[in-house]
Amino acid sequence: MAQAENESAFCPIIEGPADDTATHETETEHTEERDTIGELRRDLAGMNADLLTPPSLSPFLRFRGSVAFTEGFEQNLHILAKDQYPDRAMGIFTSGGDAQGMNPAVRAIVRMGIYLGCTVYFIHEGYQGLVDGGHSIRQATWASVSGISEDGGTIIGSARCKDFRERPGRLRAAKNLIEHGINNIVCIGGDGSLTGANLFREEWSSLLKELVETNQVKQEDAETYSYLNIVGLVGSIDNDFCGTDMTIGADSALHRIMEAIDCIATTATSHQRCFILEVMGRHCGYLALVTALGSDADWVFMPEAPPEPGWEDQLCNKLKNTRETGQRLNIIVLAEGAIDCEHRPIKSDDVRELISKRLKYDTRITILGHVQRGGCPSAFDRLLGTRMGAEAVLALMEATPTSKPVVIALSGNQTVRVPLMRCVEKTLAVAQAMQAKRFKEAQELRGRSFKSNFETYIRLSKLRPKLSSNKQHTFNLAVLNVGSPAGGVNAAVRAIVRYGLCEKMNIHAVFDGFEGLINNQVKTLQWTSVNGWSSVGGSLLGSQRTTAAKIGLTKIAEKFREYNFHAVIIIGGYEAYTSVIQLYDARNKHPEFQVPLICIPATISNNVPGTEFSIGADTALNEIVKICDKIKQSAQGSKRRVFVIETMGGYCGYLATMAALASGADQAYIYEEPFTIKDLIEDVDHLCKKMEGHLKRGLLLRNEMASEHYSTDFITNLLREEGKGIFSARSNILGHMQQGGFPSPFDRAFATKLGCKAITYIASLIEKAATGDGKVICNTPESAVVLGLIKRQSEFTPVEALKTKTDTEHRLPLDQWWLKLRPLLRILAKHESVYISDFIESGVDEVDQTQ
């Protein structure tokens, strides 16, 4: 890799050997198992545990447990079979404030637990249900979590409980758990809820002892359930928990906020108004910060970064200057817990009064309140809750009497297990730092990502009127969009323009891709040229799918020389990636291409090698999931109906698979996992059995290039014929609506981040490669790269290294991380499959160091 943006190292754990308790009828089966496991070991060693499809496994290996590797040690597998834990019982409860995404987590926990043979219990109303017992603790069934993925809040309720704070309340809670045979708990909540769970675990032995002494619990029961295992999932829209990049619910809350601010922008522009948007966050400014970063807000107030004395004058001067440059609206984002450097609250009314009196601007306040907690979970939160929920069950099943409680967290794109109390302690340390007015320390404790986002916002939101002068900067940077439209591209361009200007570069925007370059559609962009671009979908630069080679490398080289480009950033999909390779390969023939060449992946297909996520994929995924929700809703009125939904993506099945997992679909057909008519018939049988129960609808997704012969119409007609008398079937081809809409909060933030990192990387290359006569000569593999997210870090990967990792015929990376989630999709849809967990055991500090 040319450069890794993660300064920390992580220490994965080694799993123990496979459990020997599984029995087989014949010695032949033992031999088959050993051969299969050996093949599985070799496959995982060669593919780094990221790619394994169910057809490569023996039928009796129905469930795959957690896999983690440590460099330099033998890679051991922990294989789990279906129904391996028939004597285990586990409880699940949600506590504290509700958050969208809790229900997908509940669904995954229940179904994964049942799949493993556990008895799973709902504990209603959080800790209050633990204390009350009785009907508050009920056994969960497979059907009881059907159709809840799209529901906000939590179906099992959440409540504050004063009784649990006292030992008598915890004593009653322990008695209720023993009566139900529960000594494994998944707690979904914030730091207060998780702290309470840890205290409960620490007191467990003494609580059982007291219950035995008072004859409330039998001695044998106390011995059977002598320990309590706890696994936590963090559900909080504030994203205020140290140890995880994202908490369940934060992305959905950002969706509500961004939807509101996009609507406010239109009316504010019409009337030249200033709007103050107050968002949640009593002690954490994450929502306010990311909202400001993704909406081009003029100012942000948040607890961790109070404004300096005299901020009133600075704010008014900035707003006045923006109006003088032609801006018709002003947006100020304020966290409800905003304070000044003396801990005095900063209220929305105070800011409005200041602006109204000094500037005489028409200023309005919008307080979103609990709207931010409501609505359907975003696709990101559904997937996050599902992945974390499944991992929580595995963590409980693998726990021992001496295991410390862990939190299932997200680090980059990696699920990790981090010590619960270390996370809580660090979260409390943030509050202590702010109370002591050590605000810089508080920002650092929030993690590198938080601090980096804040610094990026400050840099991108400054007014730079002097940049509109005739002063010439030293180096010329070209930015163009090649490929199909994708939400978030404009946010990346905005970041590139402003960050590049800060680095003293001339930013040349090339309109309509390489075709526009040949036709001299090149314009120099200034600071104010990109005002408001972050919230605009599509591509304001215009995008063509024509690659550099098709236009003509000689013609392009002439234009590079004419405009004296010192660096080029190409934003786009597979065509952009291919173009960078073509320019790189032609460097010896055309020295004009010996400059930094950066590909920033932006495609809804998510098929660019060198990254696990592409800009625009999250926006498209949310559009698909919304449509699936509506289709499922329509099916409720027409009983016993199966829908076949066709998604885009070319040969890449990312959208189909992830949308199916997020929407609770029964199956997703993709090119990467070949299927036969036999597989289709088995799915028909599965749907027929499903219709015999209380579930009267089915949902199948198909990638547009999944199969040459088994088209969407073929599958729909097959369902109609084979399901005749049992269910009907309909098809829906989503088409280009997947490319439209406002960019999602994730894509805005991700695009902004990649744009800034690209400029920083280019600046470092230019510093090394610039000659005395103002030229830049870069002819190393590290100067032609793809910038993307790989697991827990942002990486610049040379295209030279990616050539061998690409299926050029089908325009696919050979290694696709999301394929290992497909067995989870089948398990949650009540198929038998094999699941590969991707967790890493990590320390909280290591998680916070990722970006």
mmCIF file of C-alpha atoms in Angstrom, residues 63 82-83 85 88-94 101-124 137-149 154-157 182 184-188 233 385-394 396-397 694-695 824 826-831:
data_model
loop_
_atom_site.group_PDB
_atom_site.id
_atom_site.type_symbol
_atom_site.label_atom_id
_atom_site.label_comp_id
_atom_site.label_asym_id
_atom_site.label_seq_id
_atom_site.Cartn_x
_atom_site.Cartn_y
_atom_site.Cartn_z
ATOM 1 C CA PHE A 63 -22.711 -22.430 10.819
ATOM 2 C CA LYS A 82 -26.621 -25.438 13.980
ATOM 3 C CA ASP A 83 -28.378 -26.211 17.286
ATOM 4 C CA TYR A 85 -26.292 -24.719 22.177
ATOM 5 C CA ARG A 88 -28.453 -22.187 26.628
ATOM 6 C CA ALA A 89 -30.850 -19.378 27.371
ATOM 7 C CA MET A 90 -30.315 -15.704 26.741
ATOM 8 C CA GLY A 91 -32.218 -12.518 27.390
ATOM 9 C CA ILE A 92 -32.287 -9.301 25.420
ATOM 10 C CA PHE A 93 -33.438 -5.871 26.510
ATOM 11 C CA THR A 94 -33.219 -2.278 25.351
ATOM 12 C CA GLY A 101 -31.802 0.343 14.380
ATOM 13 C CA MET A 102 -32.544 -1.327 17.708
ATOM 14 C CA ASN A 103 -35.196 -3.522 16.094
ATOM 15 C CA PRO A 104 -32.876 -4.929 13.394
ATOM 16 C CA ALA A 105 -30.443 -5.764 16.202
ATOM 17 C CA VAL A 106 -33.222 -7.464 18.191
ATOM 18 C CA ARG A 107 -34.243 -9.442 15.105
ATOM 19 C CA ALA A 108 -30.696 -10.621 14.451
ATOM 20 C CA ILE A 109 -30.132 -11.611 18.094
ATOM 21 C CA VAL A 110 -33.372 -13.572 18.303
ATOM 22 C CA ARG A 111 -32.947 -15.428 15.035
ATOM 23 C CA MET A 112 -29.250 -16.113 15.441
ATOM 24 C CA GLY A 113 -29.903 -17.370 18.958
ATOM 25 C CA ILE A 114 -32.712 -19.663 17.807
ATOM 26 C CA TYR A 115 -30.558 -20.864 14.903
ATOM 27 C CA LEU A 116 -27.913 -21.953 17.408
ATOM 28 C CA GLY A 117 -30.529 -23.768 19.448
ATOM 29 C CA CYS A 118 -30.787 -21.248 22.285
ATOM 30 C CA THR A 119 -33.931 -20.234 24.085
ATOM 31 C CA VAL A 120 -34.236 -16.494 23.645
ATOM 32 C CA TYR A 121 -36.273 -14.243 25.922
ATOM 33 C CA PHE A 122 -37.542 -10.729 25.468
ATOM 34 C CA ILE A 123 -37.125 -8.603 28.577
ATOM 35 C CA HIS A 124 -39.693 -5.875 28.079
ATOM 36 C CA ILE A 137 -39.958 -11.734 30.454
ATOM 37 C CA ARG A 138 -41.361 -13.692 27.536
ATOM 38 C CA GLN A 139 -39.914 -16.250 25.184
ATOM 39 C CA ALA A 140 -39.197 -14.911 21.706
ATOM 40 C CA THR A 141 -40.067 -16.857 18.577
ATOM 41 C CA TRP A 142 -38.850 -16.668 15.005
ATOM 42 C CA ALA A 143 -42.123 -15.061 13.926
ATOM 43 C CA SER A 144 -42.172 -12.516 16.756
ATOM 44 C CA VAL A 145 -39.418 -10.505 15.041
ATOM 45 C CA SER A 146 -40.784 -10.765 11.528
ATOM 46 C CA GLY A 147 -41.097 -7.455 9.686
ATOM 47 C CA ILE A 148 -39.555 -5.296 12.399
ATOM 48 C CA SER A 149 -36.409 -4.222 10.550
ATOM 49 C CA THR A 154 -37.830 -0.780 19.927
ATOM 50 C CA ILE A 155 -40.613 -3.357 19.941
ATOM 51 C CA ILE A 156 -39.667 -4.583 23.426
ATOM 52 C CA GLY A 157 -39.873 -1.149 25.010
ATOM 53 C CA ILE A 182 -31.064 -17.045 31.900
ATOM 54 C CA ASN A 184 -26.595 -14.628 29.201
ATOM 55 C CA ILE A 185 -27.748 -11.104 28.457
ATOM 56 C CA VAL A 186 -27.492 -8.704 25.540
ATOM 57 C CA CYS A 187 -28.004 -5.133 26.651
ATOM 58 C CA ILE A 188 -28.733 -2.510 23.996
ATOM 59 C CA LEU A 233 -24.583 -3.021 21.895
ATOM 60 C CA GLY A 385 -27.740 -3.531 14.019
ATOM 61 C CA THR A 386 -27.906 -6.829 12.138
ATOM 62 C CA ARG A 387 -24.147 -7.373 12.083
ATOM 63 C CA MET A 388 -23.710 -6.338 15.703
ATOM 64 C CA GLY A 389 -26.670 -8.438 16.841
ATOM 65 C CA ALA A 390 -25.333 -11.586 15.204
ATOM 66 C CA GLU A 391 -21.874 -10.950 16.641
ATOM 67 C CA ALA A 392 -23.315 -10.380 20.122
ATOM 68 C CA VAL A 393 -24.835 -13.866 20.120
ATOM 69 C CA LEU A 394 -21.526 -15.413 19.083
ATOM 70 C CA LEU A 396 -22.136 -14.794 24.436
ATOM 71 C CA MET A 397 -21.852 -18.370 23.200
ATOM 72 C CA HIS A 694 -48.588 -16.503 9.611
ATOM 73 C CA LEU A 695 -46.126 -14.827 7.214
ATOM 74 C CA LEU A 824 -26.131 -14.293 7.481
ATOM 75 C CA ARG A 826 -29.858 -16.832 4.529
ATOM 76 C CA ILE A 827 -29.735 -17.699 8.220
ATOM 77 C CA LEU A 828 -31.981 -14.780 9.164
ATOM 78 C CA ALA A 829 -34.393 -15.823 6.400
ATOM 79 C CA LYS A 830 -34.546 -19.332 7.930
ATOM 80 C CA HIS A 831 -32.273 -21.053 5.448
#
